[in-house]
Amino acid sequence: MPQPNDLSRSLTTLEQDSTLIVVIEMSLSSWLVAGIVPGIERHPAKKLEPDEAALLQLLQRWSHEASKAGHAITRTTVAFEAGRDGFWLARWLLARGIEAHVIHPTSVAVSREHRRAKTDRLDTELLKRAFLGWLRGERDHCSMAAIPTLAEEDARRPNRERESLVGERSRIVNRMKGTLARLGVRGFKPTLRKAPEQLERLRTPEGTSLPPNTLGELRRNMARLRFVIEQIEEIEATRLVRLQQQPEESAHAMVRLLARVVGVGIETADMLVQEVLSRNLRDRRAVARYAGLTGSPDESGIRRREKGLARAGNARVRRGMIQLAWRFVIFQKGSALAQWFRARTADARPGTRKTMIVALARKLLLALWRMVTVGQMPEGVALRAPT
């Protein structure tokens, strides 16, 4: 039985004689809009400037042409691939009564020729075939991405910005350590509070002070580092204030519940809630697949092998869950999941722990998903006192 949130096929019966089907190949400088207009044998295509008002006028013009051909349009469907422009156009069209869909780019089958022709016009033809099969309710033509609201998109920004800032912090620190290593200076920690004061006292192995240009570069890097650290602290403080001011809000309640699990911090809990647990995923398989924690078997004839993680899902969730799985083994030794992991890695064969930690991450994600959706607590998991 199809699920109401199954995005692998359309659940609405397609009446092609009264449905205007439109696909858009979007780029930075132009949009190529192609359609299937009932009553018109040719498939029109029009290149537009990136302008939503011009797109709406084009859809109205094609609807009028279909009406003159004796086919009154009762349903207008528009689809385009997910990309740089995000979901704003889909929300804009939905607000004006037009059915909009966002296609997962990797779900559209393409030619496997070594050097296949690729143009915007050929891409629209490919999208039309895939979208038409999806509208007919047939599987494996393409799959759609869930269109988030503006508030849902905005809620993900703090965690993603913090991730970017943490990466920038690491790059600055590594750059400073590399600069000092070229002079033979080791053991200096740029992240310490008194690190700027210690720069003047640093000496090379020859006993000389740091050269003036190098010293100026390090000072500027330290100024950048302080600024980045202040921004990270600002994001974390703002999130804590938001959780305290609206503790009963749906996403905040899930964050507070996950943060009670020993080994799960506010940062990990917020990432999991905003990226995966607040999504309307239909079952446990969809949860694991979205996180990219499923396998990729390679079977042909007598060959049977596993190529590892599919890595087709959310990379942030996958990285976070593998890190959390290692922490879980340390901080939740009495839990059923940790005991399951230790029982299967007792032989310590090469690669066993690496393989099983992925399985543990998948099991742990499903346990957390059940905890926030149906209130089923994982067996043996220790919780912090409620705050």
Tab-separated table of C-alpha atoms in Angstrom:
chain	number	residue	atom	x	y	z
A	1	MET	CA	0.000	0.000	0.000
A	2	PRO	CA	1.471	3.412	-0.947
A	3	GLN	CA	2.309	5.719	1.927
A	4	PRO	CA	0.947	9.299	1.919
A	5	ASN	CA	4.504	10.667	2.101
A	6	ASP	CA	5.931	8.369	-0.591
A	7	LEU	CA	7.801	10.692	-2.961
A	8	SER	CA	8.971	7.949	-5.343
A	9	ARG	CA	5.760	8.205	-7.401
A	10	SER	CA	2.664	10.354	-7.745
A	11	LEU	CA	-0.431	9.291	-5.840
A	12	THR	CA	-2.749	11.479	-7.932
A	13	THR	CA	-4.299	10.020	-11.077
A	14	LEU	CA	-2.910	11.694	-14.174
A	15	GLU	CA	-5.509	13.095	-16.594
A	16	GLN	CA	-3.152	14.050	-19.370
A	17	ASP	CA	-5.832	15.736	-21.540
A	18	SER	CA	-6.385	18.367	-18.822
A	19	THR	CA	-2.912	18.571	-17.251
A	20	LEU	CA	-0.202	21.023	-18.253
A	21	ILE	CA	3.174	19.368	-17.638
A	22	VAL	CA	6.192	21.682	-17.425
A	23	VAL	CA	9.873	21.099	-16.581
A	24	ILE	CA	12.549	23.738	-16.049
A	25	GLU	CA	16.286	23.436	-16.632
A	26	MET	CA	17.647	26.125	-14.326
A	27	SER	CA	21.013	27.862	-14.503
A	28	LEU	CA	22.521	31.056	-13.157
A	29	SER	CA	21.868	33.103	-16.289
A	30	SER	CA	18.724	31.571	-17.823
A	31	TRP	CA	15.847	29.114	-17.446
A	32	LEU	CA	14.854	26.760	-20.246
A	33	VAL	CA	11.160	25.942	-19.790
A	34	ALA	CA	9.727	22.979	-21.719
A	35	GLY	CA	6.158	21.743	-21.605
A	36	ILE	CA	3.680	19.121	-22.719
A	37	VAL	CA	0.533	21.080	-23.664
A	38	PRO	CA	-2.701	19.105	-24.204
A	39	GLY	CA	-4.120	19.515	-27.708
A	40	ILE	CA	-0.797	20.738	-29.165
A	41	GLU	CA	1.307	18.153	-30.964
A	42	ARG	CA	4.582	20.026	-30.648
A	43	HIS	CA	6.319	20.245	-27.273
A	44	PRO	CA	7.070	23.954	-26.806
A	45	ALA	CA	10.243	25.219	-25.151
A	46	LYS	CA	11.090	28.768	-24.155
A	47	LYS	CA	14.276	30.275	-22.743
A	48	LEU	CA	13.629	32.914	-20.079
A	49	GLU	CA	15.598	35.175	-17.840
A	50	PRO	CA	15.538	33.919	-14.208
A	51	ASP	CA	12.201	35.653	-13.549
A	52	GLU	CA	9.283	33.999	-11.744
A	53	ALA	CA	6.758	36.524	-13.119
A	54	ALA	CA	7.761	35.707	-16.708
A	55	LEU	CA	7.448	31.996	-15.899
A	56	LEU	CA	3.919	32.501	-14.577
A	57	GLN	CA	2.950	34.419	-17.732
A	58	LEU	CA	4.327	31.590	-19.872
A	59	LEU	CA	2.304	28.985	-17.960
A	60	GLN	CA	-0.851	31.085	-18.392
A	61	ARG	CA	-0.161	31.461	-22.121
A	62	TRP	CA	0.248	27.710	-22.596
A	63	SER	CA	-2.938	27.076	-20.612
A	64	HIS	CA	-4.768	29.496	-22.907
A	65	GLU	CA	-3.400	27.717	-25.998
A	66	ALA	CA	-4.633	24.381	-24.632
A	67	SER	CA	-8.067	25.874	-23.998
A	68	LYS	CA	-8.253	27.130	-27.596
A	69	ALA	CA	-7.384	23.582	-28.726
A	70	GLY	CA	-10.381	22.245	-26.769
A	71	HIS	CA	-8.563	21.049	-23.615
A	72	ALA	CA	-9.423	23.014	-20.488
A	73	ILE	CA	-6.493	22.916	-18.046
A	74	THR	CA	-7.508	21.832	-14.541
A	75	ARG	CA	-4.040	20.922	-13.255
A	76	THR	CA	-0.664	22.561	-13.845
A	77	THR	CA	2.431	20.652	-12.723
A	78	VAL	CA	5.942	22.073	-12.737
A	79	ALA	CA	9.161	20.206	-11.904
A	80	PHE	CA	12.832	21.112	-11.776
A	81	GLU	CA	15.974	19.574	-10.331
A	82	ALA	CA	17.223	20.465	-6.870
A	83	GLY	CA	20.236	22.714	-7.078
A	84	ARG	CA	21.691	26.097	-6.223
A	85	ASP	CA	18.326	27.888	-6.276
A	86	GLY	CA	16.944	25.663	-3.544
A	87	PHE	CA	13.199	25.474	-2.948
A	88	TRP	CA	12.079	29.096	-3.134
A	89	LEU	CA	10.555	28.747	-6.616
A	90	ALA	CA	8.575	25.663	-5.573
A	91	ARG	CA	7.135	27.534	-2.586
A	92	TRP	CA	6.372	30.546	-4.808
A	93	LEU	CA	4.479	28.383	-7.311
A	94	LEU	CA	2.590	26.464	-4.616
A	95	ALA	CA	1.399	29.750	-3.121
A	96	ARG	CA	-0.192	30.560	-6.509
A	97	GLY	CA	-2.046	27.259	-6.854
A	98	ILE	CA	0.475	25.569	-9.155
A	99	GLU	CA	1.626	22.045	-8.329
A	100	ALA	CA	5.413	22.169	-7.962
A	101	HIS	CA	7.898	19.326	-7.507
A	102	VAL	CA	11.664	19.242	-6.939
A	103	ILE	CA	13.460	16.265	-8.506
A	104	HIS	CA	16.452	14.549	-6.938
A	105	PRO	CA	19.112	14.983	-9.659
A	106	THR	CA	20.738	11.614	-8.944
A	107	SER	CA	17.424	9.770	-9.341
A	108	VAL	CA	17.151	10.563	-13.066
A	109	ALA	CA	18.641	7.849	-15.270
A	110	VAL	CA	21.107	9.130	-17.879
A	111	SER	CA	22.963	7.567	-20.789
A	112	ARG	CA	26.104	5.658	-19.805
A	113	GLU	CA	27.971	6.484	-23.002
A	114	HIS	CA	31.526	7.631	-22.403
A	115	ARG	CA	30.940	10.953	-24.155
A	116	ARG	CA	27.235	11.622	-24.242
A	117	ALA	CA	25.803	14.810	-25.663
A	118	LYS	CA	24.598	17.188	-22.966
A	119	THR	CA	22.715	20.410	-23.615
A	120	ASP	CA	19.929	22.206	-21.778
A	121	ARG	CA	17.440	21.134	-24.432
A	122	LEU	CA	18.445	17.471	-24.150
A	123	ASP	CA	18.247	17.754	-20.352
A	124	THR	CA	14.684	19.065	-20.519
A	125	GLU	CA	13.696	16.125	-22.739
A	126	LEU	CA	15.197	13.773	-20.160
A	127	LEU	CA	13.363	15.542	-17.334
A	128	LYS	CA	10.066	15.401	-19.244
A	129	ARG	CA	10.292	11.642	-19.691
A	130	ALA	CA	11.194	11.087	-16.035
A	131	PHE	CA	8.547	13.490	-14.723
A	132	LEU	CA	5.836	12.055	-16.956
A	133	GLY	CA	6.554	8.534	-15.698
A	134	TRP	CA	6.465	9.815	-12.099
A	135	LEU	CA	3.090	11.498	-12.688
A	136	ARG	CA	1.711	8.209	-14.044
A	137	GLY	CA	2.547	6.558	-10.742
A	138	GLU	CA	5.317	4.367	-12.132
A	139	ARG	CA	8.294	3.634	-9.899
A	140	ASP	CA	11.988	4.206	-10.603
A	141	HIS	CA	11.539	7.059	-13.066
A	142	CYS	CA	12.682	9.652	-10.532
A	143	SER	CA	12.094	10.633	-6.926
A	144	MET	CA	11.081	13.959	-5.456
A	145	ALA	CA	12.582	15.956	-2.622
A	146	ALA	CA	10.346	17.109	0.204
A	147	ILE	CA	9.806	20.870	-0.064
A	148	PRO	CA	10.568	22.481	3.312
A	149	THR	CA	8.879	25.596	4.577
A	150	LEU	CA	10.879	28.785	4.938
A	151	ALA	CA	10.923	28.302	8.729
A	152	GLU	CA	12.227	24.730	8.370
A	153	GLU	CA	15.001	25.868	6.051
A	154	ASP	CA	15.921	28.713	8.385
A	155	ALA	CA	16.073	26.365	11.394
A	156	ARG	CA	18.926	24.422	9.728
A	157	ARG	CA	21.105	27.477	9.199
A	158	PRO	CA	22.693	27.811	12.689
A	159	ASN	CA	23.945	24.222	12.749
A	160	ARG	CA	25.292	24.400	9.199
A	161	GLU	CA	26.898	27.785	9.809
A	162	ARG	CA	28.561	26.469	12.956
A	163	GLU	CA	29.893	23.465	11.022
A	164	SER	CA	31.411	25.831	8.460
A	165	LEU	CA	32.936	28.018	11.181
A	166	VAL	CA	34.443	25.003	12.971
A	167	GLY	CA	36.089	24.018	9.696
A	168	GLU	CA	37.407	27.554	9.288
A	169	ARG	CA	38.768	27.457	12.851
A	170	SER	CA	40.631	24.230	12.105
A	171	ARG	CA	42.079	25.675	8.887
A	172	ILE	CA	43.379	28.782	10.694
A	173	VAL	CA	44.931	26.740	13.500
A	174	ASN	CA	46.576	24.313	11.071
A	175	ARG	CA	47.903	27.196	8.990
A	176	MET	CA	49.495	28.777	12.069
A	177	LYS	CA	51.020	25.501	13.207
A	178	GLY	CA	52.427	24.937	9.716
A	179	THR	CA	53.968	28.411	9.708
A	180	LEU	CA	55.672	27.772	13.048
A	181	ALA	CA	56.778	24.272	12.057
A	182	ARG	CA	58.732	25.722	9.111
A	183	LEU	CA	60.756	27.679	11.673
A	184	GLY	CA	61.250	24.667	13.955
A	185	VAL	CA	58.792	25.899	16.628
A	186	ARG	CA	56.582	23.154	18.012
A	187	GLY	CA	54.179	22.743	20.898
A	188	PHE	CA	52.535	26.181	20.529
A	189	LYS	CA	48.736	26.131	20.971
A	190	PRO	CA	47.050	29.021	19.106
A	191	THR	CA	43.659	28.350	20.729
A	192	LEU	CA	44.822	29.250	24.255
A	193	ARG	CA	43.516	32.503	25.703
A	194	LYS	CA	47.035	33.851	26.322
A	195	ALA	CA	48.428	32.685	22.978
A	196	PRO	CA	48.807	36.247	21.535
A	197	GLU	CA	50.977	37.231	24.516
A	198	GLN	CA	53.177	34.156	24.091
A	199	LEU	CA	54.006	34.995	20.467
A	200	GLU	CA	56.563	37.605	21.519
A	201	ARG	CA	58.380	35.054	23.702
A	202	LEU	CA	58.635	32.334	21.049
A	203	ARG	CA	62.151	31.473	19.894
A	204	THR	CA	63.436	29.410	17.011
A	205	PRO	CA	65.921	26.543	17.647
A	206	GLU	CA	68.692	29.032	16.767
A	207	GLY	CA	67.576	31.168	19.717
A	208	THR	CA	66.260	34.079	17.615
A	209	SER	CA	62.805	35.644	17.811
A	210	LEU	CA	60.237	35.195	15.065
A	211	PRO	CA	60.853	37.203	11.866
A	212	PRO	CA	58.700	40.362	11.619
A	213	ASN	CA	56.661	39.303	8.578
A	214	THR	CA	55.914	35.903	10.087
A	215	LEU	CA	54.988	37.537	13.384
A	216	GLY	CA	52.582	39.898	11.598
A	217	GLU	CA	51.013	36.991	9.718
A	218	LEU	CA	50.490	35.053	12.957
A	219	ARG	CA	48.897	38.063	14.633
A	220	ARG	CA	46.461	38.508	11.774
A	221	ASN	CA	45.617	34.801	11.854
A	222	MET	CA	45.012	35.035	15.593
A	223	ALA	CA	42.668	37.986	15.051
A	224	ARG	CA	40.710	35.893	12.521
A	225	LEU	CA	40.715	32.961	14.947
A	226	ARG	CA	39.314	35.080	17.785
A	227	PHE	CA	36.582	36.410	15.503
A	228	VAL	CA	35.594	32.899	14.344
A	229	ILE	CA	35.538	31.582	17.926
A	230	GLU	CA	33.324	34.502	19.006
A	231	GLN	CA	30.877	33.720	16.190
A	232	ILE	CA	30.748	30.046	17.190
A	233	GLU	CA	30.053	31.025	20.801
A	234	GLU	CA	27.352	33.446	19.653
A	235	ILE	CA	25.565	30.711	17.677
A	236	GLU	CA	25.723	28.303	20.629
A	237	ALA	CA	24.473	30.927	23.102
A	238	THR	CA	21.591	31.946	20.831
A	239	ARG	CA	20.522	28.312	20.466
A	240	LEU	CA	20.479	27.788	24.250
A	241	VAL	CA	18.387	30.932	24.725
A	242	ARG	CA	15.938	29.748	22.061
A	243	LEU	CA	15.607	26.339	23.731
A	244	GLN	CA	14.924	27.981	27.111
A	245	GLN	CA	12.379	30.463	25.749
A	246	GLN	CA	10.360	27.910	23.753
A	247	PRO	CA	10.939	24.534	25.439
A	248	GLU	CA	7.605	23.043	24.321
A	249	GLU	CA	8.023	23.815	20.631
A	250	SER	CA	8.076	20.546	18.650
A	251	ALA	CA	11.677	20.619	17.430
A	252	HIS	CA	12.971	22.060	20.722
A	253	ALA	CA	11.225	19.334	22.709
A	254	MET	CA	12.940	16.688	20.578
A	255	VAL	CA	16.319	18.378	21.071
A	256	ARG	CA	15.852	18.469	24.849
A	257	LEU	CA	14.814	14.795	24.869
A	258	LEU	CA	17.824	13.661	22.829
A	259	ALA	CA	20.204	15.772	24.911
A	260	ARG	CA	19.164	13.759	27.973
A	261	VAL	CA	20.868	10.671	26.499
A	262	VAL	CA	24.345	10.353	27.977
A	263	GLY	CA	26.864	10.861	25.177
A	264	VAL	CA	24.577	13.097	23.087
A	265	GLY	CA	25.196	16.832	23.381
A	266	ILE	CA	23.085	19.812	22.386
A	267	GLU	CA	24.995	20.240	19.114
A	268	THR	CA	24.472	16.630	17.994
A	269	ALA	CA	20.847	16.625	19.145
A	270	ASP	CA	20.090	19.840	17.251
A	271	MET	CA	21.762	18.533	14.096
A	272	LEU	CA	19.823	15.249	14.189
A	273	VAL	CA	16.476	16.941	14.815
A	274	GLN	CA	16.847	19.621	12.138
A	275	GLU	CA	18.399	17.361	9.495
A	276	VAL	CA	16.534	14.057	9.836
A	277	LEU	CA	14.309	13.434	12.863
A	278	SER	CA	11.875	16.278	12.165
A	279	ARG	CA	11.325	15.071	8.576
A	280	ASN	CA	8.233	13.065	7.716
A	281	LEU	CA	10.017	9.851	6.687
A	282	ARG	CA	7.717	6.925	6.020
A	283	ASP	CA	9.554	4.053	7.757
A	284	ARG	CA	12.823	2.909	9.309
A	285	ARG	CA	14.319	2.004	5.933
A	286	ALA	CA	13.736	5.530	4.691
A	287	VAL	CA	15.463	6.909	7.820
A	288	ALA	CA	18.587	4.785	7.299
A	289	ARG	CA	18.628	5.492	3.570
A	290	TYR	CA	18.302	9.262	4.095
A	291	ALA	CA	21.284	9.160	6.456
A	292	GLY	CA	23.374	7.259	3.890
A	293	LEU	CA	23.947	4.400	6.331
A	294	THR	CA	22.746	1.630	4.024
A	295	GLY	CA	24.999	-0.722	2.081
A	296	SER	CA	25.758	-0.853	-1.636
A	297	PRO	CA	25.885	-4.522	-2.718
A	298	ASP	CA	27.556	-5.524	-5.966
A	299	GLU	CA	26.069	-8.788	-7.232
A	300	SER	CA	26.419	-10.239	-10.705
A	301	GLY	CA	26.423	-13.933	-11.509
A	302	ILE	CA	28.510	-15.684	-8.866
A	303	ARG	CA	30.082	-12.431	-7.669
A	304	ARG	CA	28.860	-11.268	-4.296
A	305	ARG	CA	30.528	-8.378	-2.533
A	306	GLU	CA	29.682	-5.279	-0.507
A	307	LYS	CA	31.137	-1.966	-1.669
A	308	GLY	CA	30.500	-0.176	1.624
A	309	LEU	CA	28.263	2.732	2.475
A	310	ALA	CA	26.050	4.037	-0.297
A	311	ARG	CA	26.791	7.649	0.755
A	312	ALA	CA	23.686	8.770	-1.115
A	313	GLY	CA	22.037	10.472	1.838
A	314	ASN	CA	22.734	13.404	4.122
A	315	ALA	CA	26.494	13.592	4.707
A	316	ARG	CA	26.065	15.683	7.883
A	317	VAL	CA	23.864	13.027	9.466
A	318	ARG	CA	26.203	10.223	8.390
A	319	ARG	CA	29.313	11.887	9.844
A	320	GLY	CA	27.503	12.855	13.032
A	321	MET	CA	26.071	9.377	13.591
A	322	ILE	CA	29.409	7.608	13.112
A	323	GLN	CA	31.022	9.995	15.615
A	324	LEU	CA	28.097	9.480	17.990
A	325	ALA	CA	28.402	5.685	17.657
A	326	TRP	CA	32.011	5.810	18.881
A	327	ARG	CA	30.982	8.047	21.789
A	328	PHE	CA	28.077	5.730	22.571
A	329	VAL	CA	30.410	2.760	22.979
A	330	ILE	CA	32.415	4.778	25.537
A	331	PHE	CA	29.645	6.457	27.536
A	332	GLN	CA	26.872	3.824	27.296
A	333	LYS	CA	28.738	0.606	28.062
A	334	GLY	CA	25.704	-0.940	29.770
A	335	SER	CA	23.273	-0.380	26.891
A	336	ALA	CA	22.066	-3.225	24.704
A	337	LEU	CA	23.501	-1.555	21.605
A	338	ALA	CA	26.988	-1.211	23.118
A	339	GLN	CA	26.926	-4.831	24.264
A	340	TRP	CA	25.822	-5.903	20.775
A	341	PHE	CA	28.801	-4.023	19.303
A	342	ARG	CA	31.316	-5.530	21.739
A	343	ALA	CA	29.996	-9.069	21.176
A	344	ARG	CA	30.555	-8.772	17.420
A	345	THR	CA	33.990	-7.158	17.630
A	346	ALA	CA	35.459	-9.446	20.295
A	347	ASP	CA	37.598	-11.338	17.744
A	348	ALA	CA	39.260	-8.031	16.722
A	349	ARG	CA	39.693	-9.043	13.082
A	350	PRO	CA	41.058	-6.304	10.784
A	351	GLY	CA	38.227	-4.058	9.613
A	352	THR	CA	35.639	-5.639	11.904
A	353	ARG	CA	35.295	-2.647	14.223
A	354	LYS	CA	35.093	-0.214	11.310
A	355	THR	CA	32.356	-2.253	9.636
A	356	MET	CA	30.376	-2.816	12.807
A	357	ILE	CA	30.521	0.836	13.917
A	358	VAL	CA	28.541	1.714	10.784
A	359	ALA	CA	25.953	-0.912	11.700
A	360	LEU	CA	25.872	0.478	15.241
A	361	ALA	CA	25.378	4.003	13.881
A	362	ARG	CA	22.419	2.770	11.821
A	363	LYS	CA	20.860	0.943	14.776
A	364	LEU	CA	21.437	3.938	17.038
A	365	LEU	CA	19.805	6.343	14.575
A	366	LEU	CA	16.747	4.093	14.311
A	367	ALA	CA	16.582	3.843	18.117
A	368	LEU	CA	16.688	7.654	18.446
A	369	TRP	CA	14.057	7.968	15.702
A	370	ARG	CA	11.712	5.635	17.592
A	371	MET	CA	12.434	7.517	20.807
A	372	VAL	CA	11.310	10.894	19.445
A	373	THR	CA	8.413	9.579	17.318
A	374	VAL	CA	6.749	6.911	19.478
A	375	GLY	CA	8.486	7.401	22.827
A	376	GLN	CA	10.180	3.970	22.811
A	377	MET	CA	13.359	4.235	24.902
A	378	PRO	CA	16.360	2.102	23.842
A	379	GLU	CA	17.132	-0.753	26.232
A	380	GLY	CA	19.727	0.013	28.895
A	381	VAL	CA	20.388	3.613	27.792
A	382	ALA	CA	21.388	5.964	30.606
A	383	LEU	CA	19.671	9.356	30.757
A	384	ARG	CA	20.617	12.626	32.400
A	385	ALA	CA	18.290	14.292	34.849
A	386	PRO	CA	15.696	16.512	33.104
A	387	THR	CA	16.477	20.219	33.005
